[in-house]
Amino acid sequence: MSKGGQQQQRETMEFGSSGRGGTGFINKRTTIINRGSHSKAPAGMGYNRTSASFYGGLNLAPGTYSSMSHEGVVNMKEKRGHEKKEMQGLNERLGSYIEKVRFLEATITQLEQELDYYRNQKAADFKPIRDMYENELAQARRVIDDLSAEKAGVDAKMAGLQDLVDTLRQQVETLEGHAVDYKQKIDNQAAQIGGYEGELGTLRLRIENLENENAKLRQLNNQKVEDNRRLRADLDNETAAHIEADCRATTLEEEVEFLRALLDKMPQENKQPVKIKGLDLEAFWKDNMAKAIRDIQNEYDGRLDLMRQDMEARYSAQMRQLQSGAVRDNMETQHAKEESKKLKSQINNTGARFAELESRIAALESERNALKKALANAEIELEEERTKHASDMQKLQSELECCLEEIKLILDAKLSLELEIACYRQLLEGEENRLGLRQIVEQAIGAQSKGAGNLADIVQQSSLSESTGKLTVSRSARGQIGFSEASHDGRYVTVENTGKGANAKVQNLSGWQIRRKMGGQQELVYKFLDGEELAPGKQLKIFAKGAATGANIRNEPNAGGDRCCEHFSWFSGSGVTRLLDANGVEKATLKAVFKQ
C-alpha cells in the first residue's frame, strides 16, 4: 500500500428481537460509529459498526428471577444448542479475523516503515490520531450512557407491569373470597330450609296422630251409643215383662175376687145336708175351702212379693247401671267434643302455619335461586378474570423473555464494544511499546473469552439471586415418603419415595393428603387418588390447575405422568407444606421462608 493511501474496512453487526413476544413496546435504537483515516495518518484505517439495541434492565420485581430460573432450566438444551451454533459462527468469524490479522500484519509492517519515516522526521505531530480515537471513545461512552438510560426506562415499565400483575392477583383473591362467602350463605339457606322441612314433617306427623286418635274416639263413641241402644232395648223388654206380670197378677186377683163373690152369692141349697154323727159337713167344707183359699192367697202373695222384689231389684240395678253409664257416656262424649274442637282449632292453626311455612320456603327457594344465579355469574366473571389474568401473565412472560433476550444481546453488544475499545487501546499501546500484532490478537481473544465467561456468570447469578438470596427452604420426613420440591411460584408440589435397598417398598397413598398454608392465605388440601402407589426412587408431581397447561396430566391412579389439583395456585411466599397419612399422622414437612 502506498504512503498516504487510504483503506476502509466496514463491518456491520445487527442484534434484533427474536419476535417471540410480539408486543412491539421496545423500540430499536441504531448507533453508527464511523472511523476514517486522517489525511496525515499513514495507511488510513476505518471501521463502521452498526448495532441495534433494545430497552432492557436487570433490576426486576420479586418473583421474576424465579420464573427466569425455571424457564432457563426448562429451555436449557435449546439454549445450549443455540450457543453451540453461535460458537460455530464465532469460530468462523475468528478464522476470518485471523486472516484479517495476517493481512494487517503486512499492513503493520508497512505502517512501521511509515512510522520510522515519521520518527525520522522532526516535530512529528500525533495529536490528530489521538483526537480521532478519543472521539470514538467518547461516542462509545455516549452509547453506553444511552443504553443505561434505556435500561432504566425498561426497569420502570417492568415495575409498572409487576404492579398490574399484583393488582390482578388481589382482584382474583377478592373474587375467590366472595365466591366462598356465597357458597357458605347458600349452605346456610339450605340448612335452614332443611330445618323448616323437618318441622313441617313433624307437624304433619302430629296431625296424623291426632286424626288417628280422633278416629279411635269416634269409634269408641259409636260403641258406647250401640251399648246404650242395646241397654235401652233390654230395659224395654224387662219393663214389658214387668207390666205383663202386673197385668197377670191383677187378672188373678180379679178372678179370685170374682170367685169369692160368686161363691158368696151362690144360692143356698135347701137340701138337707148329709149328716154324719159327729161331723158337720157344711162347717167342714167352709173350713177346708177357707183354708185352701188362704193357702192359695198366701202362696200367690208370696210368689208375687218375690217377683216384685226381684223385678224391683233388677230394675233398680239396671237403672243405676244405665244412669252411671249415661253419665260416663255423657262425660266421654263431652270430652270427645272438647277434644274434637281442640283438634279442629289445632288443625286450623297448623294449616295457617303450614301455609306460612310454604310461603316462607318459596321465598327462601327464590332467594336461593337468586343466590345461585349470582354465584354462577360471579363464577363466570371469576373465570373470565382468571382467563384474562392467565393471558396477561403469558403475554407478560413472553415480553419478559423478549426483554431478557434483548438484555443478553445488549450485554453482548456492550461487551463487544468494551473489547473493541480494549483492542484499540492495546493497538495504541502496542505502537508505543513495540509489541507484536499476534500477541495483541491473542490477548484480545483471551479477553473476549474471559468476558464471555464473566457474562455467563452474571446471567447465572442474576437468574439464581432470587432463590438463594431471599428464599430459605427446610425439609423433614418421617419415613421414606417426603417432599422433593415445592415450586416457590405456586405451580406444583413434588412428592418422592426415597426408599433404597432391601428396606425399600412401594407405598400406598390411599387416604394421604397434602396440606399447604402460605402466609395469610387459606389452607389448601389435596387428597391422593384411591389406589395411588409410589414406587421407590419415583416422584409424583401435583400441578395447580392454573399451571397445568403443557404438563402431562393424568388424574388416574398409577397411570404415570403428573396429577392436577382443583386449586388454581399453590400460592407463593412463606409457609408450611405438610404430608399426612390416612390416619392424619404427619409424615413430612417443607417450610419456606422469604426474607424481604
mmCIF file with all atom_site columns, C-alpha atoms in Angstrom, residues 53 100 137 161 171 182 197 199 248 264 284 302 337 349 362 371 422 454 457 481 483 515 541 590:
data_model
loop_
_atom_site.group_PDB
_atom_site.id
_atom_site.type_symbol
_atom_site.label_atom_id
_atom_site.label_alt_id
_atom_site.label_comp_id
_atom_site.label_asym_id
_atom_site.label_entity_id
_atom_site.label_seq_id
_atom_site.pdbx_PDB_ins_code
_atom_site.Cartn_x
_atom_site.Cartn_y
_atom_site.Cartn_z
_atom_site.occupancy
_atom_site.B_iso_or_equiv
_atom_site.pdbx_formal_charge
_atom_site.auth_seq_id
_atom_site.auth_comp_id
_atom_site.auth_asym_id
_atom_site.auth_atom_id
_atom_site.pdbx_PDB_model_num
ATOM 1  C CA . SER A 1 53  ? -30.172  -2.467  20.856  1.00 0.00 ? 53  SER A CA 1
ATOM 2  C CA . LYS A 1 100 ? -7.578   -10.240 8.525   1.00 0.00 ? 100 LYS A CA 1
ATOM 3  C CA . LEU A 1 137 ? -14.147  6.521   22.759  1.00 0.00 ? 137 LEU A CA 1
ATOM 4  C CA . LEU A 1 161 ? -46.291  -4.303  34.840  1.00 0.00 ? 161 LEU A CA 1
ATOM 5  C CA . GLN A 1 171 ? -58.707  -8.974  42.433  1.00 0.00 ? 171 GLN A CA 1
ATOM 6  C CA . TYR A 1 182 ? -71.744  -17.017 48.560  1.00 0.00 ? 182 TYR A CA 1
ATOM 7  C CA . GLU A 1 197 ? -88.937  -29.134 56.170  1.00 0.00 ? 197 GLU A CA 1
ATOM 8  C CA . GLU A 1 199 ? -90.538  -29.051 61.379  1.00 0.00 ? 199 GLU A CA 1
ATOM 9  C CA . ARG A 1 248 ? -151.482 -61.220 85.184  1.00 0.00 ? 248 ARG A CA 1
ATOM 10 C CA . ASP A 1 264 ? -170.743 -65.808 98.306  1.00 0.00 ? 264 ASP A CA 1
ATOM 11 C CA . PHE A 1 284 ? -166.071 -78.842 107.299 1.00 0.00 ? 284 PHE A CA 1
ATOM 12 C CA . GLY A 1 302 ? -145.547 -64.839 98.488  1.00 0.00 ? 302 GLY A CA 1
ATOM 13 C CA . LYS A 1 337 ? -116.428 -32.978 71.699  1.00 0.00 ? 337 LYS A CA 1
ATOM 14 C CA . ASN A 1 349 ? -103.674 -23.238 63.281  1.00 0.00 ? 349 ASN A CA 1
ATOM 15 C CA . ALA A 1 362 ? -90.999  -20.451 48.449  1.00 0.00 ? 362 ALA A CA 1
ATOM 16 C CA . LEU A 1 371 ? -78.020  -16.511 45.080  1.00 0.00 ? 371 LEU A CA 1
ATOM 17 C CA . ALA A 1 422 ? -9.629   -2.520  24.765  1.00 0.00 ? 422 ALA A CA 1
ATOM 18 C CA . ASN A 1 454 ? -17.994  -13.318 33.037  1.00 0.00 ? 454 ASN A CA 1
ATOM 19 C CA . ASP A 1 457 ? -21.589  -15.914 35.332  1.00 0.00 ? 457 ASP A CA 1
ATOM 20 C CA . ILE A 1 481 ? -42.036  -40.640 51.665  1.00 0.00 ? 481 ILE A CA 1
ATOM 21 C CA . PHE A 1 483 ? -41.213  -33.710 49.649  1.00 0.00 ? 483 PHE A CA 1
ATOM 22 C CA . ARG A 1 515 ? -51.927  -29.501 53.320  1.00 0.00 ? 515 ARG A CA 1
ATOM 23 C CA . LYS A 1 541 ? -45.704  -34.022 40.779  1.00 0.00 ? 541 LYS A CA 1
ATOM 24 C CA . LEU A 1 590 ? -41.475  -28.427 53.879  1.00 0.00 ? 590 LEU A CA 1
#
